[in-house]
PDB file of C-alpha atoms in Angstrom:
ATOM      1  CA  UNK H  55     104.886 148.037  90.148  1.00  0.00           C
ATOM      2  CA  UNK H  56     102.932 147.159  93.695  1.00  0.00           C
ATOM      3  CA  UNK H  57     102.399 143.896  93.804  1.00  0.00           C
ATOM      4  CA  UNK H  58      98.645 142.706  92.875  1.00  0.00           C
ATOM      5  CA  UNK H  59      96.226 140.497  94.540  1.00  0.00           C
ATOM      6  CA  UNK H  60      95.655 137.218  93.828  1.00  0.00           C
ATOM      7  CA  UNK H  61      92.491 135.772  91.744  1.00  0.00           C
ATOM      8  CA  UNK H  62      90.772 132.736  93.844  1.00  0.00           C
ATOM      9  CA  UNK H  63      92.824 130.718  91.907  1.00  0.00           C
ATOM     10  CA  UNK H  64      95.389 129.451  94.187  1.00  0.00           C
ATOM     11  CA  UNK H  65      93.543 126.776  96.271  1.00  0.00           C
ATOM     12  CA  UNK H  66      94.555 124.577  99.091  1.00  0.00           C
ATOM     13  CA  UNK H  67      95.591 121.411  98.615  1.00  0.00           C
ATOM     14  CA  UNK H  68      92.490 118.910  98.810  1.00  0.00           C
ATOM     15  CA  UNK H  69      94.384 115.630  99.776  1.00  0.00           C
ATOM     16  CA  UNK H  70      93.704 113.210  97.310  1.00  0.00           C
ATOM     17  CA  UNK H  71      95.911 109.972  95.714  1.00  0.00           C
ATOM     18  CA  UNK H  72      96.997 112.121  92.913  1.00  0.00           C
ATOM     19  CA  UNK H  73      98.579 114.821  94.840  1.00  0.00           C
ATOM     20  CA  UNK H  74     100.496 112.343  96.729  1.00  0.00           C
ATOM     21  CA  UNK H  75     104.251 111.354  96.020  1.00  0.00           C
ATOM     22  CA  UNK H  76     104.115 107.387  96.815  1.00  0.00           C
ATOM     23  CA  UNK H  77     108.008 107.511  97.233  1.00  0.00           C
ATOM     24  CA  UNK H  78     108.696 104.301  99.053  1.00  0.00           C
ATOM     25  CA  UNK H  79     105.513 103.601  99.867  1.00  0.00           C
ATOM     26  CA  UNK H  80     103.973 102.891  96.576  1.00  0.00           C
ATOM     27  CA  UNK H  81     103.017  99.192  98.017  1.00  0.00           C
ATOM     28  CA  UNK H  82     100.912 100.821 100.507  1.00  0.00           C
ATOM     29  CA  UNK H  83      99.119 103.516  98.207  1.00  0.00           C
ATOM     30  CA  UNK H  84      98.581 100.398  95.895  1.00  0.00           C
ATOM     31  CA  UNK H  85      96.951  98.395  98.709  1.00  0.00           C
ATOM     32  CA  UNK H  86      94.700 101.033 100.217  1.00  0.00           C
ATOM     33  CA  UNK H  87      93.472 102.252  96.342  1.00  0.00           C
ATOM     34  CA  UNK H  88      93.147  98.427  95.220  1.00  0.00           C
ATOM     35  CA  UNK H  89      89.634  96.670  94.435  1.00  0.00           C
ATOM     36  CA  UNK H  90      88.156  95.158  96.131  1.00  0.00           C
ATOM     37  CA  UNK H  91      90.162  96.723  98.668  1.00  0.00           C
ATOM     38  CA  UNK H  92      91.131  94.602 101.682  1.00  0.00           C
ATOM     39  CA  UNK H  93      88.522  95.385 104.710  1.00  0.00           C
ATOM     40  CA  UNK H  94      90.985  96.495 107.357  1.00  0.00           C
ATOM     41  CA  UNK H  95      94.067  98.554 107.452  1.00  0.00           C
ATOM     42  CA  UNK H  96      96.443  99.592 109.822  1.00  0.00           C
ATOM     43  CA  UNK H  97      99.232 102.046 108.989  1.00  0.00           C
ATOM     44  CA  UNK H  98     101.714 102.933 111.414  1.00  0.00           C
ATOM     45  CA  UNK H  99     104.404 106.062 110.781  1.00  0.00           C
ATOM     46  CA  UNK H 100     105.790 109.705 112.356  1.00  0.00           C
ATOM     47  CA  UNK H 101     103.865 112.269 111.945  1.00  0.00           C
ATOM     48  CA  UNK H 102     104.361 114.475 108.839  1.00  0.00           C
ATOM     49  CA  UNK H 103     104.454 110.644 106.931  1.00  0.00           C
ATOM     50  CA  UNK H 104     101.382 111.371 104.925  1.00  0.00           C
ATOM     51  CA  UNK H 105      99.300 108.684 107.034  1.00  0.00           C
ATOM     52  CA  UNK H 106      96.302 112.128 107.295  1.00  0.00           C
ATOM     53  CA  UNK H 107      96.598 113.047 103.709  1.00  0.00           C
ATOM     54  CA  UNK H 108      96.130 108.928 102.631  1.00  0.00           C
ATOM     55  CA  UNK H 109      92.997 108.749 105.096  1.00  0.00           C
ATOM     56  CA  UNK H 110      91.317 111.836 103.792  1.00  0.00           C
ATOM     57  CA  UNK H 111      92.275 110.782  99.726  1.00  0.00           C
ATOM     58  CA  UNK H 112      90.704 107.294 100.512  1.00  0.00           C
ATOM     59  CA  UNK H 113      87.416 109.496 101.763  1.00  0.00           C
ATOM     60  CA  UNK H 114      87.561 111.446  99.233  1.00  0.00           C
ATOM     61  CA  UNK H 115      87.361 108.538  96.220  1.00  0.00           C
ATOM     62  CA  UNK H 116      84.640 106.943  98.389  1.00  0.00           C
ATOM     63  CA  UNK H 117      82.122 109.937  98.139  1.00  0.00           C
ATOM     64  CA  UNK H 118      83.414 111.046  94.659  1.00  0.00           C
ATOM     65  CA  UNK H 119      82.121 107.370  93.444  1.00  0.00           C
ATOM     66  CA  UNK H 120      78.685 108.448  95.847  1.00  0.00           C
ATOM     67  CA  UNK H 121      79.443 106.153  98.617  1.00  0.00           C
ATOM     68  CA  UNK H 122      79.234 107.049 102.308  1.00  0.00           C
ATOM     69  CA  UNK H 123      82.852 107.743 103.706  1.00  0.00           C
ATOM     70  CA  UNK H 124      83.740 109.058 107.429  1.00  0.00           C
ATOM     71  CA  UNK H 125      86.853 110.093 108.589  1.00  0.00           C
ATOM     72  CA  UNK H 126      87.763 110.852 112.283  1.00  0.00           C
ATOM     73  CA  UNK H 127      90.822 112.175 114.457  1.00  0.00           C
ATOM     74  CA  UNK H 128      90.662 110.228 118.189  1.00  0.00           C
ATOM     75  CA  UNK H 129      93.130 112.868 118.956  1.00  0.00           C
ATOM     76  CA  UNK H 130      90.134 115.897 118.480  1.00  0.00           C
ATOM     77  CA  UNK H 131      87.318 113.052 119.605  1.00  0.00           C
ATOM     78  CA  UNK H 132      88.517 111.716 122.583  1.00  0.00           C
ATOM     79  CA  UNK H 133      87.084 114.713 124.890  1.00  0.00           C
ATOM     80  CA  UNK H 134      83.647 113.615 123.525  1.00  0.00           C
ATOM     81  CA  UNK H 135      81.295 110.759 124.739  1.00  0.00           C
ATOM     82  CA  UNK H 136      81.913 107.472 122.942  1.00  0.00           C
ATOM     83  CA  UNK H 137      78.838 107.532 121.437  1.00  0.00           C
ATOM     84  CA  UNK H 138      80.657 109.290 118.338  1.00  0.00           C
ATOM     85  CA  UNK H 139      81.148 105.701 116.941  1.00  0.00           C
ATOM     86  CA  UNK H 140      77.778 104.669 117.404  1.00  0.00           C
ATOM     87  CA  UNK H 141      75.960 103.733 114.146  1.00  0.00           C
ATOM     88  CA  UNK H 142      79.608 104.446 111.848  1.00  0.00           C
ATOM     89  CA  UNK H 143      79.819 100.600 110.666  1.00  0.00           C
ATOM     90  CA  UNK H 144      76.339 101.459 108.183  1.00  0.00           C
ATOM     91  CA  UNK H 145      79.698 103.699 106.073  1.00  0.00           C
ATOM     92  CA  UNK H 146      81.472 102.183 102.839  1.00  0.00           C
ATOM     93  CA  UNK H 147      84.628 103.320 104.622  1.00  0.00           C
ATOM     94  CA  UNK H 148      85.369 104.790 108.456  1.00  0.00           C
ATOM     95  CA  UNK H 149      89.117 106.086 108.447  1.00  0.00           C
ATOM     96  CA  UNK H 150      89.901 106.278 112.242  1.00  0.00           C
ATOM     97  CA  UNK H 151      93.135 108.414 112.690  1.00  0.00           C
ATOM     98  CA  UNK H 152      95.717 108.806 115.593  1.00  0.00           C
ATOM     99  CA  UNK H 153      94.563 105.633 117.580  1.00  0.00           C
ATOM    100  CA  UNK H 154      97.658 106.661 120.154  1.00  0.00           C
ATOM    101  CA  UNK H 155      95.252 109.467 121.948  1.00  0.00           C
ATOM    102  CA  UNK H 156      93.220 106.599 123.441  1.00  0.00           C
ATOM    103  CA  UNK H 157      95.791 103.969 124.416  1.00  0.00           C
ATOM    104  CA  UNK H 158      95.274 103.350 128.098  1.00  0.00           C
ATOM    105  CA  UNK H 159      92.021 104.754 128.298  1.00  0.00           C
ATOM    106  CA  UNK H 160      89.435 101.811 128.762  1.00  0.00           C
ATOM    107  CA  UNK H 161      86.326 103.396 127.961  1.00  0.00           C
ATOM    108  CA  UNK H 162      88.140 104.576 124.820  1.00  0.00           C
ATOM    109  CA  UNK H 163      89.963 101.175 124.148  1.00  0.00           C
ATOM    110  CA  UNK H 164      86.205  98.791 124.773  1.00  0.00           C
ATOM    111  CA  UNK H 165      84.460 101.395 122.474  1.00  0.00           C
ATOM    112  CA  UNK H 166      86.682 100.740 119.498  1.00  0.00           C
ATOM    113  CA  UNK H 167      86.950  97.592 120.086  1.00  0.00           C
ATOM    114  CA  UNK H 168      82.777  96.773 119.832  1.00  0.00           C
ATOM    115  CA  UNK H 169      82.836  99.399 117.000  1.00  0.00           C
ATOM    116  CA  UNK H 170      85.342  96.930 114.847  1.00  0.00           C
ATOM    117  CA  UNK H 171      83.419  94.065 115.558  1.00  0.00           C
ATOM    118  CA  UNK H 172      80.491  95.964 114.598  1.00  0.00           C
ATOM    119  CA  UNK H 173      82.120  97.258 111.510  1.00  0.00           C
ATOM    120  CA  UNK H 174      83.712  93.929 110.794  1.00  0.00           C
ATOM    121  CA  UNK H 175      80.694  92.337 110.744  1.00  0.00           C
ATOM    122  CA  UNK H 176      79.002  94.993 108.854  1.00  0.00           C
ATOM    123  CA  UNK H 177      80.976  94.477 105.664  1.00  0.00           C
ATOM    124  CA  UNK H 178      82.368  97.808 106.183  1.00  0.00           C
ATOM    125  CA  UNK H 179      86.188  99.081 105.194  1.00  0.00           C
ATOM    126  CA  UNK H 180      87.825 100.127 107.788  1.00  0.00           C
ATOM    127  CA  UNK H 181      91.393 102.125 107.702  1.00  0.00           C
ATOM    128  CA  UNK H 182      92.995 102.992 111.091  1.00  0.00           C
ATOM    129  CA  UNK H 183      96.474 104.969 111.953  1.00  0.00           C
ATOM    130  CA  UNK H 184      98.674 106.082 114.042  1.00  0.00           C
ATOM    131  CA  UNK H 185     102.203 106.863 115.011  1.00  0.00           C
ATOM    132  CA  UNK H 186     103.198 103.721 116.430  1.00  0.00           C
ATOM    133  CA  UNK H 187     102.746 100.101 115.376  1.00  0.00           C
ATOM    134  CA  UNK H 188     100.116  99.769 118.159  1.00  0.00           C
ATOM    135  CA  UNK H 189      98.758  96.980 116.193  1.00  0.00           C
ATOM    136  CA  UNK H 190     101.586  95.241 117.827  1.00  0.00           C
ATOM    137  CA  UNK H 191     102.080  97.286 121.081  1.00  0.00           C
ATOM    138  CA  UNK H 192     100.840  99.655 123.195  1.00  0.00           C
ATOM    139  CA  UNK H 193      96.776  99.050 123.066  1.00  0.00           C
ATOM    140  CA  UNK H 194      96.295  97.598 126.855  1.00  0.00           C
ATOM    141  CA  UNK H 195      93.161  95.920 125.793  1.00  0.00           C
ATOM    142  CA  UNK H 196      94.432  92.285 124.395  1.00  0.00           C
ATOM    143  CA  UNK H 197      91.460  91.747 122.330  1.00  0.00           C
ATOM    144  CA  UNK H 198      91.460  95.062 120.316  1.00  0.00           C
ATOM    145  CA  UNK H 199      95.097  94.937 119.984  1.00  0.00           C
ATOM    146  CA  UNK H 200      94.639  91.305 118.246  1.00  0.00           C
ATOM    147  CA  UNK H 201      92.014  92.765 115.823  1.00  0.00           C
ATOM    148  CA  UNK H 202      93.953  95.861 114.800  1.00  0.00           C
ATOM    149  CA  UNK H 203      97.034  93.169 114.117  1.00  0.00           C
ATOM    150  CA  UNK H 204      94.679  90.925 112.095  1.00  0.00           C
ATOM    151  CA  UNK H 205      94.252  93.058 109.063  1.00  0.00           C
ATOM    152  CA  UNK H 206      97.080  94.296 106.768  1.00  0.00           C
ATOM    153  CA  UNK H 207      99.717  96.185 108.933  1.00  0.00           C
ATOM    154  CA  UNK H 208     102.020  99.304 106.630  1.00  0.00           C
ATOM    155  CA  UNK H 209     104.886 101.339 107.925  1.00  0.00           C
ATOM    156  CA  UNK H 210     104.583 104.707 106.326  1.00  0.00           C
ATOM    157  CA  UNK H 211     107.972 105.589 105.505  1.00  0.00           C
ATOM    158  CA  UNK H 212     109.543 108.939 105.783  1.00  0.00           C
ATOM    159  CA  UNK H 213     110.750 110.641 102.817  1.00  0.00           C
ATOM    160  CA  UNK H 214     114.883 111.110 102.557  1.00  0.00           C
ATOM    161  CA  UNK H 215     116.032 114.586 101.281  1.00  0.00           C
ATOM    162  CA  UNK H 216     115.540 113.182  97.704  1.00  0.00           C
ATOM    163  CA  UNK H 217     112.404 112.564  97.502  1.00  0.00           C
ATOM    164  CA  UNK H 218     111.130 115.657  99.525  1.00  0.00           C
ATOM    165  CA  UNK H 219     112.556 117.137  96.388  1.00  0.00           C
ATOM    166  CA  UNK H 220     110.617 115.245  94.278  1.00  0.00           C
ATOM    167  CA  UNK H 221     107.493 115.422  96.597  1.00  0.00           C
ATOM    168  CA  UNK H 222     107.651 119.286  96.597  1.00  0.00           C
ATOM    169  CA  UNK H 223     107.721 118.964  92.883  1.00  0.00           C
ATOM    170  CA  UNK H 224     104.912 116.449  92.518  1.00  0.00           C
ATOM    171  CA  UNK H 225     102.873 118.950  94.515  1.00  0.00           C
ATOM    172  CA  UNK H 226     103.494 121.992  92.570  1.00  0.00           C
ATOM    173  CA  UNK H 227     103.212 120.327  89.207  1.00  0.00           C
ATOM    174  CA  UNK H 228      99.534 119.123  90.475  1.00  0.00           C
ATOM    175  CA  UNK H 229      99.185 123.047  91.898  1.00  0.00           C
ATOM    176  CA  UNK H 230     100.253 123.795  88.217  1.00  0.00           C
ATOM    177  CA  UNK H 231     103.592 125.171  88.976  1.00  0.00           C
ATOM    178  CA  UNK H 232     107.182 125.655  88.121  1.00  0.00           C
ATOM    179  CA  UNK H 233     109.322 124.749  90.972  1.00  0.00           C
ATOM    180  CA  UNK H 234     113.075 124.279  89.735  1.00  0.00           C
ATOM    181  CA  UNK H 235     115.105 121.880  91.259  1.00  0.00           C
ATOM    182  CA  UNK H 236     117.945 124.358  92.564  1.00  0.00           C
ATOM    183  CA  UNK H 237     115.179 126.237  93.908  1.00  0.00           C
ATOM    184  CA  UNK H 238     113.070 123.257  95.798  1.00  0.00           C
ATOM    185  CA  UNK H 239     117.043 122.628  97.197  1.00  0.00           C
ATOM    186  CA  UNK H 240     116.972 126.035  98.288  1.00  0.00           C
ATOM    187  CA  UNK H 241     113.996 125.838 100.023  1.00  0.00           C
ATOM    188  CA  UNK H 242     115.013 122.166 102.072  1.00  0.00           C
ATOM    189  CA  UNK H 243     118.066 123.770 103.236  1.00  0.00           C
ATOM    190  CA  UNK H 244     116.472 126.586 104.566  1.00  0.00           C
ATOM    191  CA  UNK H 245     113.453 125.644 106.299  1.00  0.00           C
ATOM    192  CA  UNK H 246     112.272 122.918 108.683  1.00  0.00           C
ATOM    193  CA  UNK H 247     112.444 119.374 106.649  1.00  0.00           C
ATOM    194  CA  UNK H 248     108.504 118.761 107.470  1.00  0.00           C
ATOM    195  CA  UNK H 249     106.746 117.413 104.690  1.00  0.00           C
ATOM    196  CA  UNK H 250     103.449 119.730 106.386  1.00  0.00           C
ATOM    197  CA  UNK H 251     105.746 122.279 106.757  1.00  0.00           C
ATOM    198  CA  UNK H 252     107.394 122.614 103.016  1.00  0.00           C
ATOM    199  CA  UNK H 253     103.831 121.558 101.770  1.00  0.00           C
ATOM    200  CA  UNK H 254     102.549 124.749 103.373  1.00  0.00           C
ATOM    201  CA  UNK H 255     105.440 127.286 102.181  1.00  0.00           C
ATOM    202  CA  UNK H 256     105.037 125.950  98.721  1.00  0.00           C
ATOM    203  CA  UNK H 257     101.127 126.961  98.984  1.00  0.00           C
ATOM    204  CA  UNK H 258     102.096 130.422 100.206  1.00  0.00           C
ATOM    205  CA  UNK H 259     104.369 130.424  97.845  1.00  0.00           C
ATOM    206  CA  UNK H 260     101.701 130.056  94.955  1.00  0.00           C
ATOM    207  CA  UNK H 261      99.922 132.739  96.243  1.00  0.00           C
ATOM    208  CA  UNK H 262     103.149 135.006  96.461  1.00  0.00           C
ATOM    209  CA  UNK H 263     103.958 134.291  92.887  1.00  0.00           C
ATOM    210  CA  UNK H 264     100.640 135.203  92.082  1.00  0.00           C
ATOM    211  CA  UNK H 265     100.411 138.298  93.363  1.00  0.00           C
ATOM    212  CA  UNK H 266     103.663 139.550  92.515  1.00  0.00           C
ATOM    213  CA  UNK H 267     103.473 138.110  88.685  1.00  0.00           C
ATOM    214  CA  UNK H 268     106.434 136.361  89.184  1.00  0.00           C
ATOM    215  CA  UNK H 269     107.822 132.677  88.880  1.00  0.00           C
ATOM    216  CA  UNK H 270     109.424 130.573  91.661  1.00  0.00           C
ATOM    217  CA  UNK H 271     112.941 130.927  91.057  1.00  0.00           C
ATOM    218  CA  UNK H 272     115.236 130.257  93.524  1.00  0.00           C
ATOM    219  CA  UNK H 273     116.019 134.411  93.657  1.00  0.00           C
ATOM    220  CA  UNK H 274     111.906 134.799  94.493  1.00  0.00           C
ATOM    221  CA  UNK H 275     112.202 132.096  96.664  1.00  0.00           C
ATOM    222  CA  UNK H 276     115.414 133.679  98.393  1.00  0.00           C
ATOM    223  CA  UNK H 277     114.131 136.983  98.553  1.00  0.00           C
ATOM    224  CA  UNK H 278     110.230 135.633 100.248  1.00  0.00           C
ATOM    225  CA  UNK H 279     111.848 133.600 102.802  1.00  0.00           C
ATOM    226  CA  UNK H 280     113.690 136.817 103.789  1.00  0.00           C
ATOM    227  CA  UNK H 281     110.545 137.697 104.942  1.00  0.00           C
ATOM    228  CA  UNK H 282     108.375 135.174 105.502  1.00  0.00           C
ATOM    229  CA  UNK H 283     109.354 132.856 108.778  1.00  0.00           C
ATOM    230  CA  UNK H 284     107.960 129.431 107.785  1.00  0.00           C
ATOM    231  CA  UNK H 285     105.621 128.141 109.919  1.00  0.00           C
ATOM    232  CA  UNK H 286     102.173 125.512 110.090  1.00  0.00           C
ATOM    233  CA  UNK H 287     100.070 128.241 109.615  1.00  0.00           C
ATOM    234  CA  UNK H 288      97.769 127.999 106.539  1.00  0.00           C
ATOM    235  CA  UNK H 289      97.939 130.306 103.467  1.00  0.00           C
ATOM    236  CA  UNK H 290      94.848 133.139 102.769  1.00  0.00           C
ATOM    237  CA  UNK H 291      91.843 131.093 102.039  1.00  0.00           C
ATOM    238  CA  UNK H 292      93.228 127.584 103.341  1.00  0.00           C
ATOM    239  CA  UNK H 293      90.260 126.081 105.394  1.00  0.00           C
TER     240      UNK H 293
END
């Protein structure tokens, strides 16, 4: 039998808190889901630590509870004029995201700087990140570096092998999937240990399943990768 396509029923993964496996960091998920939450957050971690996914989840319980939530990536923002952070502190929440892409940049460093006061003042939550404890180090500019330091300061943690296990089966039980232990082993021995990576196979692999009627077993799984070179690249449909 050719295999069939798909029904729209295979979505991407909209990050949220309960599609993501805590692990170690269960303090941390606590801290930023807690209420009253404190006002400012810094977490600090490698990349592929979940600190995107945590950002975008707190966002997304903001607006789901019809408050006014922003999120933004200084990495994609930094080209632009400053005046992105104008007028951001009238949120519930700003999540600012890799905070690394400006350090040494003045013009970059002053801007956040006035925009924390102004958010500070403003009574509004504010969640940074990035992949170094640049609360601590790194930011040139004394006086921001001091603020980002004053609030609570996480370490994401990365996962070990055994709870990327358990991760990849968090996920697919919240996708509504089967994924057997020996064959979530299968898959961490044989492709890149990236959370984003094995995140991203296990949503093509959904869609795989689906359209060849099958279950992920580690056989499917043996036979896809066969064919299928894993890679960032996001399944049909993923936004």
């Amino acid at each position: 039998m050719s295999a069939q396509l798909p029904l729209a029923v295979a979505l991407p993964d909209t990050p949220r808190w309960a599609n993501f496996y805590s692990g170690p960091n269960t303090e941390i998920v606590a801290a930023l889901r807690a209420a009253p939450a404190p006002q400012v957050i810094f977490l600090w971690g490698a990349g592929g630590a979940g600190k995107t996914h945590l950002l975008h989840a707190a966002c997304e319980s903001v607006s789901a509870a019809n408050g006014y939530a922003q999120y933004l990536s200084l990495r994609e923002l930094r080209a632009l004029d400053i005046g992105i952070l104008e007028d951001l502190e009238h949120s519930n929440l700003v999540c600012v995201d890799d905070v690394e892409a400006i350090i040494g940049d003045p013009i970059w460093e002053h801007a956040l700087f006035h925009f924390f006061n102004r958010g500070v003042a403003a009574g509004t939550r504010l969640i940074f990140a990035a992949r170094h404890n640049i609360a601590a180090h790194g930011i040139a500019l004394a006086d921001l570096r001091t603020r980002l330091a004053g609030g609570l300061v996480y370490h994401l943690r990365e996962l070990d092998d055994d709870a990327k296990i358990a991760a990849l089966q968090h996920r697919a039980a919240y996708r509504g999937l089967e994924f057997p232990s020996d064959a979530a082993h299968y898959l961490l021995r044989h492709a890149p240990r990236s959370t984003t990576v094995l995140f991203t196979l296990l949503e093509r692999l959904d869609w795989a399943a689906l359209a060849a009627q099958r279950r992920i077993t580690r056989n499917f799984l043996r036979a896809w990768l066969a064919t299928n070179t894993p890679s960032n690249d996001p399944p049909p449909g993923h936004p």
